[in-house]
XYZ file of C-alpha atoms in Angstrom:
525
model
C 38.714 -23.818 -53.297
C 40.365 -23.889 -56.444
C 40.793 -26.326 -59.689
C 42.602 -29.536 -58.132
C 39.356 -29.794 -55.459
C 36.622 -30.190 -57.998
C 39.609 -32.236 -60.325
C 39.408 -34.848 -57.296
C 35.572 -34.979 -57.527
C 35.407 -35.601 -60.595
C 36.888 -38.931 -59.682
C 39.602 -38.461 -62.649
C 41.798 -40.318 -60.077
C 39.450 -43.311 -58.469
C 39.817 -43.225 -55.030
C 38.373 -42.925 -51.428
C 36.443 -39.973 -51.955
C 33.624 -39.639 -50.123
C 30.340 -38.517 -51.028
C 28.752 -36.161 -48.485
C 31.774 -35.127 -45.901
C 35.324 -33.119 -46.211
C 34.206 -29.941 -48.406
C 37.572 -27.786 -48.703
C 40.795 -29.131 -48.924
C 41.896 -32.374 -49.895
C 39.058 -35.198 -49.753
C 38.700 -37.937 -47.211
C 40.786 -40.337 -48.076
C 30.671 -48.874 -68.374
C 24.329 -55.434 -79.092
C 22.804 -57.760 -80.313
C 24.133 -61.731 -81.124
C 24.937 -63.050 -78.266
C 27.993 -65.475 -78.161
C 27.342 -67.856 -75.040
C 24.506 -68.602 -73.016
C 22.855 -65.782 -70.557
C 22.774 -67.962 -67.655
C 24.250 -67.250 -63.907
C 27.036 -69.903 -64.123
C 28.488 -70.292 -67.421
C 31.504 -72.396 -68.517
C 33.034 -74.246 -65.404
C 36.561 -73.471 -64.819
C 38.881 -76.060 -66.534
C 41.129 -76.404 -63.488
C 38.729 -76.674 -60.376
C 35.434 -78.269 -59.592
C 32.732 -75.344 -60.391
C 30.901 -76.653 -57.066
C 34.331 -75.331 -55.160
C 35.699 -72.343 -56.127
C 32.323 -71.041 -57.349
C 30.759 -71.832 -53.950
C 33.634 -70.274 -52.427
C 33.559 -66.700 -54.288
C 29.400 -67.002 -53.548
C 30.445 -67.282 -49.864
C 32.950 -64.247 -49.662
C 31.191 -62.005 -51.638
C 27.771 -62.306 -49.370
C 29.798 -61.904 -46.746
C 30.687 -58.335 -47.764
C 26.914 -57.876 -48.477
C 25.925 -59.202 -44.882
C 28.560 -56.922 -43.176
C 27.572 -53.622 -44.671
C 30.590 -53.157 -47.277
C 27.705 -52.670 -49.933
C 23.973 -52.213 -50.510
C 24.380 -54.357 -53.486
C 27.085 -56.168 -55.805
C 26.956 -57.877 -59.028
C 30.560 -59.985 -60.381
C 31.577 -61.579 -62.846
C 34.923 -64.249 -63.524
C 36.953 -65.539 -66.689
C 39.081 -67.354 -68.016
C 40.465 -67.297 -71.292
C 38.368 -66.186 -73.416
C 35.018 -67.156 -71.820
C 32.963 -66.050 -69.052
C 32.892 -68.819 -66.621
C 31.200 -67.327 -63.713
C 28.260 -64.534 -62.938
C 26.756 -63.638 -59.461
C 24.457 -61.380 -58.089
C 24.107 -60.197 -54.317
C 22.017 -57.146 -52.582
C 19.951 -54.465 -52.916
C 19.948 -52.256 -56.053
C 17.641 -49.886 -54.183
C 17.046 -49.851 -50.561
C 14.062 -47.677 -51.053
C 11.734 -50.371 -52.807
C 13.907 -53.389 -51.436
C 14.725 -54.265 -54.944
C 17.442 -56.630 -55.384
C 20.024 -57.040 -57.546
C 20.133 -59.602 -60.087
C 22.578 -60.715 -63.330
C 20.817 -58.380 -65.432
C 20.647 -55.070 -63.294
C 23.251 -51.983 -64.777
C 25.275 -50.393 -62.447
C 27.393 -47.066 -63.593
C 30.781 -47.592 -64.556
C 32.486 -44.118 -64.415
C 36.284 -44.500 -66.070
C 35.695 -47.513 -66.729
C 34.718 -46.272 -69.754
C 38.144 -45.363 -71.233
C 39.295 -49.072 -72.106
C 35.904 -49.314 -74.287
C 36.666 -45.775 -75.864
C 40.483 -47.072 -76.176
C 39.332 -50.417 -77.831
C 37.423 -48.463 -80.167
C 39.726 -45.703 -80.779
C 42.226 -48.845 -81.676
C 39.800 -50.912 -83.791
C 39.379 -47.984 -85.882
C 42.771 -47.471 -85.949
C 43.359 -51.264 -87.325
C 41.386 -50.602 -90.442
C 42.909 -47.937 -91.444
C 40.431 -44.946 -90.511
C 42.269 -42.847 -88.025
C 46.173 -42.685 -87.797
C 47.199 -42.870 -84.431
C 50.358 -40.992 -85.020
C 48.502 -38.443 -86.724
C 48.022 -34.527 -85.217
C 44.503 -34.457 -83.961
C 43.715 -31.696 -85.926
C 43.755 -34.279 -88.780
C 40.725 -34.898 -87.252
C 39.382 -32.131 -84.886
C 40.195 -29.168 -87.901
C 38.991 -25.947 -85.411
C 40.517 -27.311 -82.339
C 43.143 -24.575 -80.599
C 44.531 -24.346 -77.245
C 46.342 -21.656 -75.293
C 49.591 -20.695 -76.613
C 51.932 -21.909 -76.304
C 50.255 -24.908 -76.789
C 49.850 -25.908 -80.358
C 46.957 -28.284 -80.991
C 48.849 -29.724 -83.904
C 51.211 -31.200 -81.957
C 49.493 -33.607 -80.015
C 48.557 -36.690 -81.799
C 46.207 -39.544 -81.365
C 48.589 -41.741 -79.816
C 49.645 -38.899 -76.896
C 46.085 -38.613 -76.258
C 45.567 -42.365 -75.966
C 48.758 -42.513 -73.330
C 47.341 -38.991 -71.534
C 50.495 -37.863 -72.407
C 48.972 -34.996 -74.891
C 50.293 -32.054 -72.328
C 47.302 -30.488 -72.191
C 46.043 -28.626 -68.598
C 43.151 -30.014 -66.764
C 40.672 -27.862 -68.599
C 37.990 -27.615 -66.280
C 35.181 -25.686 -68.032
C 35.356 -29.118 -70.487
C 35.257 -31.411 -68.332
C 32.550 -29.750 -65.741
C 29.791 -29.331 -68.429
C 31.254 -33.353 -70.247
C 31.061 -35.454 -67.243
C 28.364 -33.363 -64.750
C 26.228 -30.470 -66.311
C 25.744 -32.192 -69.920
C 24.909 -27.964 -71.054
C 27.250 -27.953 -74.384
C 27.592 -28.532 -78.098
C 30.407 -29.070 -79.994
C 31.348 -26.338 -81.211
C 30.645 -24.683 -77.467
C 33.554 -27.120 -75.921
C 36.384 -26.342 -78.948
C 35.568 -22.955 -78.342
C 36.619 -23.404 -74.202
C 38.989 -25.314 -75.035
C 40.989 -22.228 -76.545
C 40.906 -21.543 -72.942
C 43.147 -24.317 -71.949
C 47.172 -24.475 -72.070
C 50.131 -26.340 -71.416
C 50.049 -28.731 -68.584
C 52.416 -27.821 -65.825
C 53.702 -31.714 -65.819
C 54.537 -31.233 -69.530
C 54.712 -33.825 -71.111
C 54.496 -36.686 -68.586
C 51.255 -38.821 -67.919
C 49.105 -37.054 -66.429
C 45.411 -39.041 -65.536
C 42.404 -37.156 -66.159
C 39.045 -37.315 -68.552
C 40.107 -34.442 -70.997
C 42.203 -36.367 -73.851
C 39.095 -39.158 -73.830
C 36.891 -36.725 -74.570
C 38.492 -35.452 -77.245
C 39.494 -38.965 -78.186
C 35.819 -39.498 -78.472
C 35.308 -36.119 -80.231
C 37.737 -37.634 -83.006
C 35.768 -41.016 -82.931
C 32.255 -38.820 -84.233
C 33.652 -35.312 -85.207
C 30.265 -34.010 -86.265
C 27.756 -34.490 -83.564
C 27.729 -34.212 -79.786
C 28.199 -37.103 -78.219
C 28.635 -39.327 -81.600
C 31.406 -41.583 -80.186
C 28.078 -43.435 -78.830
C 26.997 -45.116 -82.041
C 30.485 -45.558 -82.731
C 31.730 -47.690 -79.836
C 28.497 -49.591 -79.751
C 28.856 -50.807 -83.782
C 33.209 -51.318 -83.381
C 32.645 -52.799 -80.093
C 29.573 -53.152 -77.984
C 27.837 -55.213 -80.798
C 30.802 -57.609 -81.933
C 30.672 -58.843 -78.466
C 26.858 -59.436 -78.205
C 27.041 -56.734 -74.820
C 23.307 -55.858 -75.344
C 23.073 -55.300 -71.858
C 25.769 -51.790 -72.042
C 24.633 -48.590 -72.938
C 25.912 -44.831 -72.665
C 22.317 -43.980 -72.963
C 20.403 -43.721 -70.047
C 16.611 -43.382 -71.647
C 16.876 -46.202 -72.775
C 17.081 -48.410 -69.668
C 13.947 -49.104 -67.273
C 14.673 -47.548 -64.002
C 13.744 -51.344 -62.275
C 17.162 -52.387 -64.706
C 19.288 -49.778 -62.713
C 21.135 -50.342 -59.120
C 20.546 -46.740 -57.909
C 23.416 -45.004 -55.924
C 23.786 -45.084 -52.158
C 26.108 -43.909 -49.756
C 27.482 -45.147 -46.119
C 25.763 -43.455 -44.021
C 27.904 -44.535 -40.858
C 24.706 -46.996 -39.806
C 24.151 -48.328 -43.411
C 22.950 -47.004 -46.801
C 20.491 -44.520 -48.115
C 19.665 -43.495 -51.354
C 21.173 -40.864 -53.170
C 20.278 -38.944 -56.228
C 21.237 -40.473 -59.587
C 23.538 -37.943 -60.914
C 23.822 -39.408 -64.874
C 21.517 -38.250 -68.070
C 22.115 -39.066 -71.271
C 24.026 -35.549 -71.995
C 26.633 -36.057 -69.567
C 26.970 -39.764 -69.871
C 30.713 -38.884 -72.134
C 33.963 -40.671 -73.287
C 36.089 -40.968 -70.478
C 33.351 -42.308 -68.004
C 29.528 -42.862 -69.512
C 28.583 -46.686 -69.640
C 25.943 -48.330 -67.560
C 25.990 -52.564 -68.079
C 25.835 -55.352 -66.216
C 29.054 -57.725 -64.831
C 28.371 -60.663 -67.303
C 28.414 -58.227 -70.444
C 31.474 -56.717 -69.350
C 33.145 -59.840 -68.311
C 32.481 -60.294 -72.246
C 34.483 -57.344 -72.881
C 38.009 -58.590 -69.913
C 37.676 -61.774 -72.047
C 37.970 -60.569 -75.413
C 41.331 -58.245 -74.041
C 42.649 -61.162 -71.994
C 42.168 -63.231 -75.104
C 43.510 -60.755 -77.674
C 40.251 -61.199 -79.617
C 38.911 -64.356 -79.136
C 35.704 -64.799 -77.240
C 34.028 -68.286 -76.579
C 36.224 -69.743 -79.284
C 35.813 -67.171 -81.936
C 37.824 -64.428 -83.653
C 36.125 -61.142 -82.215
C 38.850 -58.786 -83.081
C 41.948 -59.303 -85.045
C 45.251 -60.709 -83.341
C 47.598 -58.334 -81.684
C 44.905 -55.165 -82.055
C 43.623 -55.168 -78.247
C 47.219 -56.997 -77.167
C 48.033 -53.316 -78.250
C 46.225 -51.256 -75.835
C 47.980 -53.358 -72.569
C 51.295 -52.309 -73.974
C 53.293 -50.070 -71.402
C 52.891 -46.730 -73.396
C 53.657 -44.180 -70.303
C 55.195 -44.725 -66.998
C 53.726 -43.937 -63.855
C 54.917 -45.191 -60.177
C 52.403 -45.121 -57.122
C 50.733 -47.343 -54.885
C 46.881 -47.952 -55.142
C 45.115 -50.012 -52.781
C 47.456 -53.491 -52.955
C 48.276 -52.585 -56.506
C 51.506 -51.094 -57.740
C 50.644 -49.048 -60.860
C 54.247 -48.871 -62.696
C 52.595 -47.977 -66.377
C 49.632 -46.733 -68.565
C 48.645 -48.435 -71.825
C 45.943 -47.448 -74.146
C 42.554 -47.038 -71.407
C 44.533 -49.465 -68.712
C 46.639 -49.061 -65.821
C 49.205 -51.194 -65.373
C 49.973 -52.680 -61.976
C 51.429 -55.570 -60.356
C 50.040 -58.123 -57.541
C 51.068 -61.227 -56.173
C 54.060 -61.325 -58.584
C 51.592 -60.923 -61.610
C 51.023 -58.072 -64.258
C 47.660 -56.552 -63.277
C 45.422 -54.952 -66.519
C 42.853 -53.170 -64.753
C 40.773 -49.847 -65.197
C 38.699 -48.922 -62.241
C 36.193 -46.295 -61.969
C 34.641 -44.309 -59.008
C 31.221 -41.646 -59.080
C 28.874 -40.778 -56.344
C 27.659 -44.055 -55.556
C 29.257 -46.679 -57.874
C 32.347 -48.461 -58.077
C 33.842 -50.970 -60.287
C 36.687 -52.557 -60.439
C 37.420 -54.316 -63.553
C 41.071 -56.378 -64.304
C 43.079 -59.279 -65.602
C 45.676 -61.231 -65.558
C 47.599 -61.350 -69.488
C 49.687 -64.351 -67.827
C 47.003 -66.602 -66.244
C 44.349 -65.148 -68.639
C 42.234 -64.691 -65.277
C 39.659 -61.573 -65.332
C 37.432 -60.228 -62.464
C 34.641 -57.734 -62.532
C 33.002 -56.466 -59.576
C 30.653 -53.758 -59.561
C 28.959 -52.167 -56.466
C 26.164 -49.046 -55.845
C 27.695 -47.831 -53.033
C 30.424 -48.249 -50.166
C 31.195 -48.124 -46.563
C 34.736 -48.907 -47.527
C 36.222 -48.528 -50.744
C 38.958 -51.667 -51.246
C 36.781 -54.054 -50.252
C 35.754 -54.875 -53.786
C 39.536 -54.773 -54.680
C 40.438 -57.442 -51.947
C 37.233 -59.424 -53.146
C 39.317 -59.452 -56.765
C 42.287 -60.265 -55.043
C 40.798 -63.290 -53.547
C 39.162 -64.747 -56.397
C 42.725 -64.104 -58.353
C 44.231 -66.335 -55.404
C 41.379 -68.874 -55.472
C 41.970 -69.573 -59.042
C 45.409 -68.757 -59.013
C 46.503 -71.104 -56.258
C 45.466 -73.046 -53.296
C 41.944 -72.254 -51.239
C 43.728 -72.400 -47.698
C 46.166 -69.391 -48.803
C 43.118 -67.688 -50.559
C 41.120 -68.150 -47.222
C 44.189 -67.071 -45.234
C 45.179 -64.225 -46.564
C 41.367 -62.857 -47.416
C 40.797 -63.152 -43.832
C 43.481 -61.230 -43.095
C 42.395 -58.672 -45.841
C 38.470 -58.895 -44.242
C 39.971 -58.252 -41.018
C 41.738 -54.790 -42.061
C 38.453 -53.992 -44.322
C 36.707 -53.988 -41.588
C 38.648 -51.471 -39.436
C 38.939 -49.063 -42.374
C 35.294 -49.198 -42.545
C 34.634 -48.725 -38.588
C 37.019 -45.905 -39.107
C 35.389 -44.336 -41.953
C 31.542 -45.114 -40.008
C 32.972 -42.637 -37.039
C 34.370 -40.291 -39.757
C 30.824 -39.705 -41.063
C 29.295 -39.662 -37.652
C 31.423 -36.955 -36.976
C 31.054 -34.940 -39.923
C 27.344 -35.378 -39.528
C 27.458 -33.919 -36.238
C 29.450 -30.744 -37.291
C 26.984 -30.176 -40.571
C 24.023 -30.022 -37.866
C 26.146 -27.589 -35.897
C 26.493 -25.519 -38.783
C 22.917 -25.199 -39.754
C 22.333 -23.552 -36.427
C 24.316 -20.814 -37.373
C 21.853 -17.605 -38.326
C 22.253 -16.282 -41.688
C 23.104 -12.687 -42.327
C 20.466 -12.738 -45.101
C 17.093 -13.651 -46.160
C 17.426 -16.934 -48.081
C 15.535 -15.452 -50.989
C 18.707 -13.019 -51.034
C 20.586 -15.888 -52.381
C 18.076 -17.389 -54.620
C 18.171 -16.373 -58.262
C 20.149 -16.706 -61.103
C 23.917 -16.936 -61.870
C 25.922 -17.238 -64.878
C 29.847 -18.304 -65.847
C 30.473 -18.085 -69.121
C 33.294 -20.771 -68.892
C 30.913 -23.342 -66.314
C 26.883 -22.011 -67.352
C 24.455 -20.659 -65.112
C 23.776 -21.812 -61.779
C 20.131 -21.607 -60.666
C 18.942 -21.308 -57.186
C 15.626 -21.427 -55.654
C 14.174 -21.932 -52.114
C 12.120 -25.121 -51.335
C 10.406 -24.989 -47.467
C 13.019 -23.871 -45.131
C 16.595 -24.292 -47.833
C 18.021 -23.509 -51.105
C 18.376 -25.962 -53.880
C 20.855 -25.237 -56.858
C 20.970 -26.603 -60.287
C 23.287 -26.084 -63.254
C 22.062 -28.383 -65.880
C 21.820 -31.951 -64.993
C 23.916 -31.430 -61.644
C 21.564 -30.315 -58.716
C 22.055 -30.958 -55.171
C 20.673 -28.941 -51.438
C 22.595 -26.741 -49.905
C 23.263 -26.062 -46.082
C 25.444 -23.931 -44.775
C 29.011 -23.948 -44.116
C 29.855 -20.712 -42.578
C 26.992 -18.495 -42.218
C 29.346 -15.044 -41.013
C 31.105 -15.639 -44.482
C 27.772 -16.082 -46.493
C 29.268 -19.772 -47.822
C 27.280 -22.889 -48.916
C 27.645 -26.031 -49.196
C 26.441 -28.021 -52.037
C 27.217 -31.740 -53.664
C 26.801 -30.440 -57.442
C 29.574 -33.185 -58.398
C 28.841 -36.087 -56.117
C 31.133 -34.176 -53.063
C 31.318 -31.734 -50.788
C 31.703 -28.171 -52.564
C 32.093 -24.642 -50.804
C 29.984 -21.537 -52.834
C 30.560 -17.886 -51.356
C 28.391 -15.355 -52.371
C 28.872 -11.861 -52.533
C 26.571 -8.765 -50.788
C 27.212 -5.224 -51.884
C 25.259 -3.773 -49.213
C 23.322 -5.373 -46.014
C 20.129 -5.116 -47.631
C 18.912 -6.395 -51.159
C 20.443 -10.005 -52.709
C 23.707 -11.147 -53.497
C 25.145 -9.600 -56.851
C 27.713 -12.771 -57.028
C 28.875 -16.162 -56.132
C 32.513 -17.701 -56.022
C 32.606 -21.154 -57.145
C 35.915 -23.730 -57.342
C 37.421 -20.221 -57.874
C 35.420 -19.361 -60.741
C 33.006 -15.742 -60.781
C 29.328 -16.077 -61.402
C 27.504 -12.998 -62.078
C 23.563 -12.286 -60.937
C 21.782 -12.537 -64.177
């Protein structure tokens, strides 16, 4: 198991990966002022009845609820630049039965990047960072790998992710999962990291948003925070958005789940406030971050004000890199500042989606019909159902309710066999994890416990609880069960999927001197 496994896991490229199955390999398959009324149905549509399309979106998305797509779902519509429609449907936590309602947070994941983008450009506007400016204008101690010359990336290549920098794992491992570093503790890794083998094309992952929010707040961990929140949470009244995670009551969050292949069950919340970071680190609700698809589809005006100045966000959903693949029903052909750029149905699709154990939003808009959607879910027995829920409420709006109806039937219809699929994909996964825990160990499990340390990922902690091993490294823990007991491997879920740890015995007797993990050594301590 090497770099581009734990790359996928980190959900740097949102897509069906699937908490708690395939573990080597490839995988299986988001303050104050408020600027319109906090109520569930805001502004009526100008060019439909609110009692039609509005009942009509109600109906289709509890109909994803009532079939199992979800545990729960919150969304969000708009139009121009106003919010025009909010609903809630679910469970945030099947544990308590809690449900979710318009002002329960759900993660975000890469989300994130548009609001770091916005930011990033806002600043930019002003006059306080240059975006064609090296970004060690800014970040004065950061070096890479030669040949790789820090000085030649700038703001703007960063931005695009076309900065031709390597995936630099270390960086993003302790960013987006441990939240064990400083700042000075990630430019010194980062001297670790070289050229990119893609060169200079784009090249999707969290590494140039972290640094982008590195140059937002160069002298304190995690300082892009306060920054995004005064340049952009707080112009558009989102008080209901934060990258800090103490600060929300747990009864405000909808807690992570995933398909069990008979329904949902609650999963451990993998986000702190230390790895909560740049390129994925917001938790808010739909109808505060419809606020923010309005103000972009809008180019600054929200609810009939100047937010932002003209042309600034229109900006950021320029076509700065090129890219050409297929996701879901989307065609991605480009890469702005924090977007992808797709088409569907013949229109331009801005969008940024983001994907982590147990959340999933999918967040988008139309620059020609100045039509937005946000849907956000805590969990998923199939992962484009929220995606054909968009594209429905696109066609709704867009045009007539018998093609909506039509062709979201036929879109329900193939939903539904991806998710029976997927339900007999877990089932049989399940079955070969309990096969594998019958295996007999060649050791003692206290001959794995102890401590381990990488000076490149930090130090991995084990311990046995009852009658298994538990591992933590920082803020990512997670159980392990075997995987092959003859080889001494492990499997644990330290970033939300399936991971496979080998550890080393000198001898038959006496505890492991050594672990392998995503092909990096950590010594016994």
């Amino acid at each position: 198991m090497g770099h581009s496994r734990i790359l996928t896991i980190i959900g740097l490229m949102v897509g069906f990966v699937a908490p708690g199955v395939a573990v080597a390999g490839s995988p299986s398959p988001s303050l104050h002022g408020d600027m319109l009324p906090r109520s569930a149905v805001m502004h009526p549509a100008p060019s439909a009845k609110a009692s039609d399309w509005q009942a009509d979106i109600r109906q289709h998305a509890q109909r994803l609820i009532d079939a199992g797509f979800f545990p729960g779902m919150s969304l969000a519509v708009t139009r121009g630049d106003q919010v025009v429609y909010v609903g809630s449907f679910g469970i945030a936590d099947v544990d308590s039965g809690r449900r979710v309602d318009d002002h329960t947070r759900f993660y975000i994941a890469s989300t994130t990047k548009a609001l770091t983008a916005t930011a990033v450009v806002l600043r930019a506007s002003r006059g306080a960072l240059q975006l064609d400016a090296p970004v060690t204008r800014y970040l004065r101690n950061l070096e890479f790998k030669a040949p790789l010359q820090a000085d030649a990336i700038t703001l703007r290549d960063l931005l695009s992710m076309t900065d031709g920098i390597d995936d630099c794992l270390p960086v993003v491992f302790r960013t987006a999962f441990t939240g064990v570093f400083t700042q000075p503790g990630l430019m010194a890794l980062m001297k670790q990291c070289g050229p990119a083998k893609t060169g200079r094309a784009f090249d999707y992952r969290n590494l140039p948003y972290h640094l982008l929010g590195m140059v937002l707040a160069p002298a304190a961990a995690n300082g892009w925070k306060a920054v995004v929140r005064a340049d952009v949470l707080v112009p558009l009244g989102m008080d209901e958005t934060s990258a800090r995670l103490s600060t929300l009551d747990p009864g405000q969050i909808a807690m992570p789940h995933e398909a069990t292949g008979d329904g949902f069950m609650r999963i451990r919340l993998g986000k702190v406030d230390a790895n909560l970071h740049a390129a994925g680190g917001y938790f808010t609700t739909a109808r505060d971050l419809a606020r923010f698809v309005a103000v972009h589809a809008a180019d600054g005006m929200l609810d009939g004000q100047r937010i932002f100045p003209a042309g600034v966000l229109a900006s950021t959903q320029a076509r700065h890199a090129d890219q050409d693949h297929d996701f879901g029903p989307y065609h991605r052909f480009g890469w702005g500042f924090g977007w992808d750029l797709g088409t569907f149905e013949g229109h331009t699709l801005v969008h940024r989606f983001g994907s982590f154990a147990g959340y999933r939003s999918h967040v988008s808009f139309m620059p020609d019909t100045r039509i937005g959607v946000v849907v956000l879910v805590n969990g998923m027995a199939e992962p484009f159902a929220a995606d054909d829920l968009a594209d429905y409420i696109y066609d709704r709006l867009n045009g007539t309710p018998s093609v909506a109806d039509t062709r979201y039937a036929r879109a329900f219809k193939q939903s539904g066999q991806r998710k029976a699929r997927y339900a007999e994909h877990l089932r049989k996964q399940q079955a070969i994890q309990r096969a594998r825990q019958q295996q007999p160990l060649a050791h003692p499990l206290a001959a794995y416990a102890g401590r381990y340390a990488n000076p490149q990922l930090g130090t991995m902690a084990w311990r046995v609880t009852d009658d298994h091993l538990d591992v933590s490294i920082g803020a990512a823990q997670s159980r392990a069960s075997i995987y092959a007991a003859a080889k001494n491997q492990m499997r644990v879920e330290l970033t939300g999927s399936g991971e496979v740890v080998t550890f080393r015995f000198p001898s038959a007797t006496g505890p492991a001197d050594s672990l392998k993990y995503s092909g990096y050594r950590f010594e016994r301590q």
